[in-house]
mmCIF file of C-alpha atoms in Angstrom:
data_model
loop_
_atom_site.group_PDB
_atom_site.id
_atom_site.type_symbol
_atom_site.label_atom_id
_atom_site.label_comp_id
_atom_site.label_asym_id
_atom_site.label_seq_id
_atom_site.Cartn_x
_atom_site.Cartn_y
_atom_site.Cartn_z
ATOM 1 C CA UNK A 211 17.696 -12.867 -9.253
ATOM 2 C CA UNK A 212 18.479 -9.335 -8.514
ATOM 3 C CA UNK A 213 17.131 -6.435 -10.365
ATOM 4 C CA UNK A 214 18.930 -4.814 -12.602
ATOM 5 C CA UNK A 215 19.481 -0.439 -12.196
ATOM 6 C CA UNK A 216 18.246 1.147 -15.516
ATOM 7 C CA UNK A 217 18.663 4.774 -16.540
ATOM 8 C CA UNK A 218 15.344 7.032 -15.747
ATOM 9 C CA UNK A 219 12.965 7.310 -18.331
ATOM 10 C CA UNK A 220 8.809 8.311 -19.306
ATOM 11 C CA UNK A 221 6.857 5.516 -19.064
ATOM 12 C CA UNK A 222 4.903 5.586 -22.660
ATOM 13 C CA UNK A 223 1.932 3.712 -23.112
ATOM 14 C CA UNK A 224 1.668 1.911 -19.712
ATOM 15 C CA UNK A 225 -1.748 1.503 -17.700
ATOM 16 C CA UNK A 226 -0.117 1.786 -14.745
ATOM 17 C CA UNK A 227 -0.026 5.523 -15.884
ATOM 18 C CA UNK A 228 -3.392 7.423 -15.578
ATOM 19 C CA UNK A 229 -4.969 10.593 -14.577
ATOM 20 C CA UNK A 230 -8.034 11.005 -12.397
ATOM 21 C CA UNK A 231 -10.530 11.462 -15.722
ATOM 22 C CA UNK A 232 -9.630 7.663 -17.025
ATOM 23 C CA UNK A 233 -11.655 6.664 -14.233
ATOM 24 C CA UNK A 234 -15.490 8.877 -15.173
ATOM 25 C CA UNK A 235 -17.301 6.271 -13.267
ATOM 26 C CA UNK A 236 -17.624 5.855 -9.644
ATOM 27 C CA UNK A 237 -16.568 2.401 -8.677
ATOM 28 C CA UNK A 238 -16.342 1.260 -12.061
ATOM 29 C CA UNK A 239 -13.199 -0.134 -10.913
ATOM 30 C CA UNK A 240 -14.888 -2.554 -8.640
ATOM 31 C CA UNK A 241 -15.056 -6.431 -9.146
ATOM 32 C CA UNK A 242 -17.701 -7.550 -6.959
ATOM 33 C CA UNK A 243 -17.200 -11.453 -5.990
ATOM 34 C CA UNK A 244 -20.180 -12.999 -7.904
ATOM 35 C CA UNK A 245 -22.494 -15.062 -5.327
ATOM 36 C CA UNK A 246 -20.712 -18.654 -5.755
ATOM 37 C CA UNK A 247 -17.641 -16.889 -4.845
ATOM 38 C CA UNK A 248 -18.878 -15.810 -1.276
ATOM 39 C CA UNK A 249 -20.418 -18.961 -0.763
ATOM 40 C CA UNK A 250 -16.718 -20.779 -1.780
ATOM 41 C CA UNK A 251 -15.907 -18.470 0.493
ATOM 42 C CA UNK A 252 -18.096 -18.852 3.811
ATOM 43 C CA UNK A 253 -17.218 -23.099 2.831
ATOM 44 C CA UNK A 254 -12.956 -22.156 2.899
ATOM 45 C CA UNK A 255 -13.465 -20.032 5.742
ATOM 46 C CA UNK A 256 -15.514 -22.703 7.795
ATOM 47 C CA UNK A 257 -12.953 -25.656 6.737
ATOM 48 C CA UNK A 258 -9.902 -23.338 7.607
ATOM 49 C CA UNK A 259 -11.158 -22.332 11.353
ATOM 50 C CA UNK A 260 -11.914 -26.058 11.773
ATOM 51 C CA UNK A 261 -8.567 -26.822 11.859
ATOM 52 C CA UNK A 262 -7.711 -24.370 13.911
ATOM 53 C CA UNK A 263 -6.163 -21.974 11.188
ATOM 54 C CA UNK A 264 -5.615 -18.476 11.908
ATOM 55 C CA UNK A 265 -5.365 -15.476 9.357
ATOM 56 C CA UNK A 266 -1.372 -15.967 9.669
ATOM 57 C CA UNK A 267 -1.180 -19.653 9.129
ATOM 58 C CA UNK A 268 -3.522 -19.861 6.090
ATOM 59 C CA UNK A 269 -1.785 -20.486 3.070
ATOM 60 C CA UNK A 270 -2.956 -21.040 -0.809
ATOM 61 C CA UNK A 271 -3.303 -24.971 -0.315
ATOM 62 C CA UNK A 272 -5.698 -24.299 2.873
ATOM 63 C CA UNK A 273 -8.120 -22.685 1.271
ATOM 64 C CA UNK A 274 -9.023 -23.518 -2.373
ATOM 65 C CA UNK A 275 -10.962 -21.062 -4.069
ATOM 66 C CA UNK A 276 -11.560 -22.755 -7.779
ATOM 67 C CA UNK A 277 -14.574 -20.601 -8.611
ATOM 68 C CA UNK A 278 -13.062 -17.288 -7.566
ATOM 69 C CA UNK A 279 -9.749 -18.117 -9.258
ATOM 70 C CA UNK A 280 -10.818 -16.112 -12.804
ATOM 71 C CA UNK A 281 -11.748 -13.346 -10.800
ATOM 72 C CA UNK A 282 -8.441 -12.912 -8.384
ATOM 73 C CA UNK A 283 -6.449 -13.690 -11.547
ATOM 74 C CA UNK A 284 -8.203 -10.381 -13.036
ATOM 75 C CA UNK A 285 -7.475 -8.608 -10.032
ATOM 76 C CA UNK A 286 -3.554 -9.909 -9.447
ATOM 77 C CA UNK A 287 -3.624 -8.691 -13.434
ATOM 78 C CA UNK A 288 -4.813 -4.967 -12.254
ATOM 79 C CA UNK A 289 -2.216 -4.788 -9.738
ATOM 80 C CA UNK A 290 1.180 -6.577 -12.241
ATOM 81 C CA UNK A 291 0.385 -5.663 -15.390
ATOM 82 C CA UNK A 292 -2.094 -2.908 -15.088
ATOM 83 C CA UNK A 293 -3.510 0.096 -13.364
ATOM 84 C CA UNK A 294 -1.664 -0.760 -10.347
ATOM 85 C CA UNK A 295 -4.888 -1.029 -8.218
ATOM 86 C CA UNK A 296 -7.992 -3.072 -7.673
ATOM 87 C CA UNK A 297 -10.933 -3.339 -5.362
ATOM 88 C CA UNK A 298 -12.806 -6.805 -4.757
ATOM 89 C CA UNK A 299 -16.407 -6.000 -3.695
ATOM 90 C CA UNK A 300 -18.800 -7.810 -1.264
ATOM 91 C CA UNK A 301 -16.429 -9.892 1.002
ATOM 92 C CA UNK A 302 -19.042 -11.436 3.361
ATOM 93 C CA UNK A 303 -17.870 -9.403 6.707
ATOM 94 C CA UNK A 304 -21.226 -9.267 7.450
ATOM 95 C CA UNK A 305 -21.637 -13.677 7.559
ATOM 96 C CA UNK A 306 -17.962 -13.364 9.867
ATOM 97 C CA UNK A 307 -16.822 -12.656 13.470
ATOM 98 C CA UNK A 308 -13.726 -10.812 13.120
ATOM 99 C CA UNK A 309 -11.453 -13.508 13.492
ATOM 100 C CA UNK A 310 -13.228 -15.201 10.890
ATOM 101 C CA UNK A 311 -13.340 -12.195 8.646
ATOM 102 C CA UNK A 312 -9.172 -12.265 9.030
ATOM 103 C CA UNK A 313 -8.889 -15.810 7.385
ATOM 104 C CA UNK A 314 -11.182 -15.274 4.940
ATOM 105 C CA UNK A 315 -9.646 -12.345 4.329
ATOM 106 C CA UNK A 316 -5.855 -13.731 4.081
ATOM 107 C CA UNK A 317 -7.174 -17.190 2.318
ATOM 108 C CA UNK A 318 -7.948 -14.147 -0.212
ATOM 109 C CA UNK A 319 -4.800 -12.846 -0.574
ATOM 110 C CA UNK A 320 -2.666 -16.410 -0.265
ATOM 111 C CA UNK A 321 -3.553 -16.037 -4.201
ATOM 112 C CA UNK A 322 -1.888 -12.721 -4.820
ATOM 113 C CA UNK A 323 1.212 -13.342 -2.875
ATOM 114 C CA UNK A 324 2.349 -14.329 0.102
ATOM 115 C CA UNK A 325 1.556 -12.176 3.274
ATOM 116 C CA UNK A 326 4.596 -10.652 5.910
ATOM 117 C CA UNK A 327 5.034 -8.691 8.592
ATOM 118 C CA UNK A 328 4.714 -4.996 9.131
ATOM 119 C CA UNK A 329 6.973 -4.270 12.078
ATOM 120 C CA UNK A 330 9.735 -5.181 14.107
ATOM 121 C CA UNK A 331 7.413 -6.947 16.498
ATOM 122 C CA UNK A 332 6.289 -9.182 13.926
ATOM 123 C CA UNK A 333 2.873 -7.517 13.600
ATOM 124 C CA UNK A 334 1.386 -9.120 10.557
ATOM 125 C CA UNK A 335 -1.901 -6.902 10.542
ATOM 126 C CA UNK A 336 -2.423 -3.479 11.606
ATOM 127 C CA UNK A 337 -6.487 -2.415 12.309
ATOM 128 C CA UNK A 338 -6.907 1.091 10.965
ATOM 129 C CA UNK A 339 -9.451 2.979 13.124
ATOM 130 C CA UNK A 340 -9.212 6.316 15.306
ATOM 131 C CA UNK A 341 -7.610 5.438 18.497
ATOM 132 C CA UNK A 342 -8.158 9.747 19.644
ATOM 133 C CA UNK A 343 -4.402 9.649 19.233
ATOM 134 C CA UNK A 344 -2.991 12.898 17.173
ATOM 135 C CA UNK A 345 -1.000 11.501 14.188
ATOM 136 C CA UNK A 346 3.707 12.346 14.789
ATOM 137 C CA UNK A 347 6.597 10.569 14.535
ATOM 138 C CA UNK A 348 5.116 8.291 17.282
ATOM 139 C CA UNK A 349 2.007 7.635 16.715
ATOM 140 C CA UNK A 350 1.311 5.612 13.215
ATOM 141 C CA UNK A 351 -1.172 7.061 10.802
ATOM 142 C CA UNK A 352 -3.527 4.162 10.926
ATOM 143 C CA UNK A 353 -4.325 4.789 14.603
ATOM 144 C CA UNK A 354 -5.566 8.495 14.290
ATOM 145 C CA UNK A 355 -8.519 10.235 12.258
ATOM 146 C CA UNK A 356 -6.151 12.440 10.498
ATOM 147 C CA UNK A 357 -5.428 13.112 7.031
ATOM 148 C CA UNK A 358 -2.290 11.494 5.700
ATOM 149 C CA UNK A 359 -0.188 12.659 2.768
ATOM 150 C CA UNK A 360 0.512 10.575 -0.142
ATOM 151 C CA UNK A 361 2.982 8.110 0.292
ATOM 152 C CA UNK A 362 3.730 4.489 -0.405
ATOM 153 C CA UNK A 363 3.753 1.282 2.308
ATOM 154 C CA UNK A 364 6.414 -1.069 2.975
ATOM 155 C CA UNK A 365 5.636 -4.204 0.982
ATOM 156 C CA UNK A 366 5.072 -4.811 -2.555
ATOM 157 C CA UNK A 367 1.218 -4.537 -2.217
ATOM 158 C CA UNK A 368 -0.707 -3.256 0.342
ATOM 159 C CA UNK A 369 -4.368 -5.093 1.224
ATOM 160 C CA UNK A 370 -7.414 -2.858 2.869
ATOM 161 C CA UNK A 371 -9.882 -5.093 4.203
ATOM 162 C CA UNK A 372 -13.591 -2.680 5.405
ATOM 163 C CA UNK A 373 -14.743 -3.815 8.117
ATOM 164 C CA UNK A 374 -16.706 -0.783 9.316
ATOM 165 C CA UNK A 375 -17.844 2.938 7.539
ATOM 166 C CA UNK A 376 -17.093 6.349 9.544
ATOM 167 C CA UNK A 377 -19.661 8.890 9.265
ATOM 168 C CA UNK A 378 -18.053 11.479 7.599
ATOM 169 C CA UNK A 379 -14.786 11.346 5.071
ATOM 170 C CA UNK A 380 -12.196 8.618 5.137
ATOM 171 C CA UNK A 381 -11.966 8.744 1.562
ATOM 172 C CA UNK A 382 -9.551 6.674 0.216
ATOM 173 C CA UNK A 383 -7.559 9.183 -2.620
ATOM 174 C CA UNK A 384 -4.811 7.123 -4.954
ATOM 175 C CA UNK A 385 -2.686 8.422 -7.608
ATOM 176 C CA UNK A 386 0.038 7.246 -10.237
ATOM 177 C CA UNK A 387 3.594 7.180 -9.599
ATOM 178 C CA UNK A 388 4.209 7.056 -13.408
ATOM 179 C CA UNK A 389 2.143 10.067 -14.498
ATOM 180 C CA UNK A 390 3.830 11.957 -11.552
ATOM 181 C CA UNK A 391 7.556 10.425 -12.536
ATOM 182 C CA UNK A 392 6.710 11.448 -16.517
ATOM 183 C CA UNK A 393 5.664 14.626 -15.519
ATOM 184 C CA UNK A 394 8.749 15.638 -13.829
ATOM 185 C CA UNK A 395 11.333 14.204 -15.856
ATOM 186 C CA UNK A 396 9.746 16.660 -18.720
ATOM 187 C CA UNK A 397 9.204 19.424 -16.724
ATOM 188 C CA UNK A 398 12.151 19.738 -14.133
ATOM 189 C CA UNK A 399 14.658 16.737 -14.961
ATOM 190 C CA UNK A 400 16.625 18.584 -12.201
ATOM 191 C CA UNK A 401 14.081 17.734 -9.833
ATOM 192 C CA UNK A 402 13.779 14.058 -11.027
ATOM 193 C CA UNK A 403 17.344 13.640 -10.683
ATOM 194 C CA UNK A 404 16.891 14.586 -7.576
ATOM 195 C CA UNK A 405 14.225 12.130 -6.158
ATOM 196 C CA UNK A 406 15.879 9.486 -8.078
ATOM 197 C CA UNK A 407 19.085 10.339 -5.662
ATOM 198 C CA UNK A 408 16.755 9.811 -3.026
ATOM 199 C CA UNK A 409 15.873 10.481 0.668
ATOM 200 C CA UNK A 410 16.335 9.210 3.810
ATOM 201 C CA UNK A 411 13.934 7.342 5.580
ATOM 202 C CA UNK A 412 13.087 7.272 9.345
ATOM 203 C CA UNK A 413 12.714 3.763 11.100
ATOM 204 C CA UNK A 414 9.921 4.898 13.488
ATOM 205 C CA UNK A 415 11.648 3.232 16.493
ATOM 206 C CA UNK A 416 10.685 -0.103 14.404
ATOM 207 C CA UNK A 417 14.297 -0.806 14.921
ATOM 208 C CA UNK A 418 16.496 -3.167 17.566
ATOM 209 C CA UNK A 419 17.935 -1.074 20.429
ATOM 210 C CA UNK A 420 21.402 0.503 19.507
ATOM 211 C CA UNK A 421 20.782 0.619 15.774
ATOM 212 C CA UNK A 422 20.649 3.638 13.518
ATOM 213 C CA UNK A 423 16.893 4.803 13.909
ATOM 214 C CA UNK A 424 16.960 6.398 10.114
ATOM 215 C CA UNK A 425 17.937 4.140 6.834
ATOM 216 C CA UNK A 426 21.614 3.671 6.053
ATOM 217 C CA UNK A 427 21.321 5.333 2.716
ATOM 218 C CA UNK A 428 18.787 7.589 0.486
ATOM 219 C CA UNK A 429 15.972 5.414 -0.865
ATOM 220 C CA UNK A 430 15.720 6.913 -4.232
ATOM 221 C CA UNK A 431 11.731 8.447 -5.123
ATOM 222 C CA UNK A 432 11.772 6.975 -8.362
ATOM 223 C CA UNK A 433 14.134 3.897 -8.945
ATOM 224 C CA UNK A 434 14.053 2.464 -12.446
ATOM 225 C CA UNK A 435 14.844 -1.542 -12.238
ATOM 226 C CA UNK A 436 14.603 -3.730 -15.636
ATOM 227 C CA UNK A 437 13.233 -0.773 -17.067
ATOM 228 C CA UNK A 438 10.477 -0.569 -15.144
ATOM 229 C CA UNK A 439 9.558 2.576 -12.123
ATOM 230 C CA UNK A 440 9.866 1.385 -8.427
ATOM 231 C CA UNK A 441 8.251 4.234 -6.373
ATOM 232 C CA UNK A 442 9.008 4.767 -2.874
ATOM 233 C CA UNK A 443 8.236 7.853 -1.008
ATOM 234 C CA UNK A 444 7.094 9.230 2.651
ATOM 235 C CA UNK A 445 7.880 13.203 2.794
ATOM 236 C CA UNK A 446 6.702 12.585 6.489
ATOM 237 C CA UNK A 447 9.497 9.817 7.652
ATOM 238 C CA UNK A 448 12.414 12.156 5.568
ATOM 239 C CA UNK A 449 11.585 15.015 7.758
ATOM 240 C CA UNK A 450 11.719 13.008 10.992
ATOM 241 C CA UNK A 451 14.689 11.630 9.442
ATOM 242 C CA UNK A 452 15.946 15.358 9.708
ATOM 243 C CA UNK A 453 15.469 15.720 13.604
ATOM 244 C CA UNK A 454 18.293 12.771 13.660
ATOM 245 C CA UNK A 455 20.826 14.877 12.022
ATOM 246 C CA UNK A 456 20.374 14.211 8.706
ATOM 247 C CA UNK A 457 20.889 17.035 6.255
ATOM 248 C CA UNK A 458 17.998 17.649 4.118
ATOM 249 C CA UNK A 459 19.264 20.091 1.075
ATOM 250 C CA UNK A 460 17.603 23.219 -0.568
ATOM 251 C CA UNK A 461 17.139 20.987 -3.650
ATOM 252 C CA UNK A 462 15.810 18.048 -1.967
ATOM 253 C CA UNK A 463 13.073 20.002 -0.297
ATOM 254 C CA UNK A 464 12.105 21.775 -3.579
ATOM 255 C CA UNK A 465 11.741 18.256 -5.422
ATOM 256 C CA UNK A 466 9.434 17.741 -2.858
ATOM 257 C CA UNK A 467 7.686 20.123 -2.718
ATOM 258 C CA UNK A 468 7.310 20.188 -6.362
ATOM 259 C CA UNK A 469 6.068 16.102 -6.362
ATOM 260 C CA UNK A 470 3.635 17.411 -3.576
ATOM 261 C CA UNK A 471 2.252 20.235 -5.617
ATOM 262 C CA UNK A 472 1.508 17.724 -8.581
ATOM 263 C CA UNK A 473 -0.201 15.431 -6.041
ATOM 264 C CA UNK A 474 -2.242 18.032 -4.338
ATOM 265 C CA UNK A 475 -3.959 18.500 -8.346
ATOM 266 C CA UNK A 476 -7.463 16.779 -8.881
ATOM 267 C CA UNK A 477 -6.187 15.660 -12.123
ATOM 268 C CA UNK A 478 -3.891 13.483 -9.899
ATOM 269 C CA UNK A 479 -6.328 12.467 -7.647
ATOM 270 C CA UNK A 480 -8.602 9.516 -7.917
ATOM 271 C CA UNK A 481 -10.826 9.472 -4.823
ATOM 272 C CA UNK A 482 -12.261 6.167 -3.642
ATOM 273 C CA UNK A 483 -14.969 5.680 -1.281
ATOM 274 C CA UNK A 484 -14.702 2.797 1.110
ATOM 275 C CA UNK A 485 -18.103 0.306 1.980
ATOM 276 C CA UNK A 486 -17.789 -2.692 3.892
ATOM 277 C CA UNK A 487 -16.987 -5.348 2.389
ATOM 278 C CA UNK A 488 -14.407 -3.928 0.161
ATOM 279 C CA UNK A 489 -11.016 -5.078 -0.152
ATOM 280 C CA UNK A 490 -8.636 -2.121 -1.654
ATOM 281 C CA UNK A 491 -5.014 -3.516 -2.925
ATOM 282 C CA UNK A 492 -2.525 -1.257 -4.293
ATOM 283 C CA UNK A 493 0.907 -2.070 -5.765
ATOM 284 C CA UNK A 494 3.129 0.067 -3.883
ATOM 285 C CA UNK A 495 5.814 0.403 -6.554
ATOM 286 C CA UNK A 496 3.455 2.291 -9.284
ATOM 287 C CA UNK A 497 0.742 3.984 -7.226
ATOM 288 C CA UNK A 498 0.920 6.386 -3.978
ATOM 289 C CA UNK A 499 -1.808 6.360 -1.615
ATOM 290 C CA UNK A 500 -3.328 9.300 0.716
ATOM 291 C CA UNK A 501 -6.390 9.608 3.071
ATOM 292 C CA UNK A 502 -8.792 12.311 4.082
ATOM 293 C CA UNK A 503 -9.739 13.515 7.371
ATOM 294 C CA UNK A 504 -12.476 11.474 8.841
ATOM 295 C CA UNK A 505 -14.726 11.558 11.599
ATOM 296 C CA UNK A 506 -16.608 8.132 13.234
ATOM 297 C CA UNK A 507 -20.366 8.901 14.675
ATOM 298 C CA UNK A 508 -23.049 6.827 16.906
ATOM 299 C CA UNK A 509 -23.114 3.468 15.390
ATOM 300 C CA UNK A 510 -20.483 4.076 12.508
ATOM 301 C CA UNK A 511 -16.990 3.598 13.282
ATOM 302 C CA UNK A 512 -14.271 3.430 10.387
ATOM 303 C CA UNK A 513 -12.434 -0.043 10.453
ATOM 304 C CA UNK A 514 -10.364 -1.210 7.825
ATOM 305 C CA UNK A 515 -7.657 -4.697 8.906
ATOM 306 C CA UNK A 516 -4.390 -4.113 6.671
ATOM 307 C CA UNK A 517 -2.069 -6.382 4.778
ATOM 308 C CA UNK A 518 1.562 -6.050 3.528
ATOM 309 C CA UNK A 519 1.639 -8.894 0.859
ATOM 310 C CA UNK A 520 5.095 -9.823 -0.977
ATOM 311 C CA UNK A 521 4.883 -10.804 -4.512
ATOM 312 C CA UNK A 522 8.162 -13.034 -4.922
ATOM 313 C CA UNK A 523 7.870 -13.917 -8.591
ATOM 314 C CA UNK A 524 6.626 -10.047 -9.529
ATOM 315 C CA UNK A 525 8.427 -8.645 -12.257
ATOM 316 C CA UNK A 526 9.029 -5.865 -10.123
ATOM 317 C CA UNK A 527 11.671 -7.000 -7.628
ATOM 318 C CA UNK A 528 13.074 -3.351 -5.992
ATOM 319 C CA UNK A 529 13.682 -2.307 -2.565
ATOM 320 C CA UNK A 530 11.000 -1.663 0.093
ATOM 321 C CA UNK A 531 11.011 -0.149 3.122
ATOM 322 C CA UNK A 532 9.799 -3.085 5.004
ATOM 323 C CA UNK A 533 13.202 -4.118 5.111
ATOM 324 C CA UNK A 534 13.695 -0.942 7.515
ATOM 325 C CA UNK A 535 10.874 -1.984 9.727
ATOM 326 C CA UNK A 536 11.226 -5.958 9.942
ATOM 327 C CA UNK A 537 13.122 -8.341 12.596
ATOM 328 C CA UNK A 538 15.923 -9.905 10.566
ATOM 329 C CA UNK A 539 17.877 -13.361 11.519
ATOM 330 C CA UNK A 540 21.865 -12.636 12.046
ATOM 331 C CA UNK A 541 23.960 -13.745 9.389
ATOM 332 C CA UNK A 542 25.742 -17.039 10.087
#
């Protein structure tokens, strides 16, 4: 079924829209995996690699988790219905190899959707850590130390796995599409209007040779589908979109720079610390996503494994960028 366009409006009484100070205590928004979990866990993990499984070919039927099922139900609940984020704490990295840690990790998210690729190339994880490589239209965020503006990923929800801590920074820093939409539209409905026209977005060179390196049209900021706010939004990716000809207008970059200005508020902000054995997942539609600087020392090197996961029965069913990024089959 295809979503229906509905005309902009604030988002009253949601919980996907929140400020910074709903959230008092550190990692209250944490649901550690109870011990029978992890050890249903270590069992799924064990049975899966048995028979040969890898972190791609796991599905939900591969790797029962009855025990943890209340738990990930809570957590698919944060993400659908809710705040729009949730962190599982204490995944077992430390019982895992890293290939281990992968399907235990995906046998994970095989209950909150189904997991796809990130790139043209079919990439269906990317490992966030500093490669020494300085962040551009070239070089992905995820293999640099740099900070990254807020912006949203390509799937429907987005799945941090921590392997590894850096020594200093990395914090993770999240914030609400909805409080950032409502304050806008009351504010400057101009500038609303605006995003909800939308930007252009560039491919990245995830793209097959001889196609149009930027999107064919403006992906709109803030789309409004069965009444209900689809964020999507990379300031980065519209200004390389620029250096390919595209016009960027006066307005545009004011909306911008407006939506930026909100973000860069602490009452925006809600910073999240990172420990291994967390596993961060954000819905991309209702909550933007940022990163600090960060800096990896003698024996403490930043790893986190990441996972686009669709949702195909979400009630939010809008456009994603992925579909810029990802190898498609001709039509027949």
């Amino acid at each position: 079924m295809q979503p229906n366009p509905t005309p902009p409006k604030i988002i009253a009484s949601d919980p996907s829209v929140w400020l910074a100070d709903d959230f008092p205590v550190t990692r209250a928004w944490v649901r550690p995996l109870p011990a029978e979990s992890v050890e249903e866990i270590v069992a799924s993990v064990a049975d899966a690699v048995r028979r040969g499984k890898t972190f791609d070919e796991v599905t939900r039927e591969d790797f029962p988790l009855p025990k943890t099922a209340p738990l990930l139900r809570r957590v698919f609940d944060d993400l659908e219905n809710g705040r729009g984020f949730s962190v599982i704490g204490g995944f077992p990295v430390e019982r895992f190899g890293y290939d281990e840690a992968l399907v235990g990790y995906a046998g994970l998210c095989t209950h909150l959707g189904t997991l796809v690729d990130q790139s043209y190339a079919g990439a269906m994880k990317a490992d966030v850590q500093d490669l020494g490589l300085p962040y551009g239209k070239d070089v992905r965020g995820y293999h640099s130390n740099a900070m990254l503006r807020f912006h949203t990923d390509g799937a429907v929800l987005t799945g941090l796995l921590c392997l590894g801590e850096g020594a200093e920074g990395g914090l993770s820093v999240l914030t609400s599409s909805g409080a950032l939409s409502n304050a806008i539209l009351r504010e400057r409905p101009d500038l609303h209007a605006t995003l909800v026209k939308g930007l252009h977005h560039h491919r990245r060179g995830e793209h097959a040779p001889g196609d149009n390196p930027v999107s064919e049209v403006p992906i709109p900021v803030f789309a409004f589908y069965d009444g209900l706010l689809h964020c999507t939004y990379d300031r980065n990716q519209s200004l390389w979109a620029a250096e390919e000809g595209i016009e960027i207008t006066p307005l545009q970059v004011e909306a911008m720079d407006y939506l930026d200005a909100l973000m860069a508020q602490p009452r925006y902000q809600l910073h999240m610390e990172m420990r291994k054995g967390d596993v961060q997942l954000v819905n991309n539609f209702t909550v933007m996503h940022s990163r600090t600087e960060y800096r990896d020392g003698t024996g403490r090197k930043r790893h986190l494994v990441r996972y686009w996961i669709d949702v195909p029965h979400g009630k939010r069913r809008g456009f994603t960028t992925r579909d810029l990024y990802v190898r498609r089959e001709p039509q027949s």
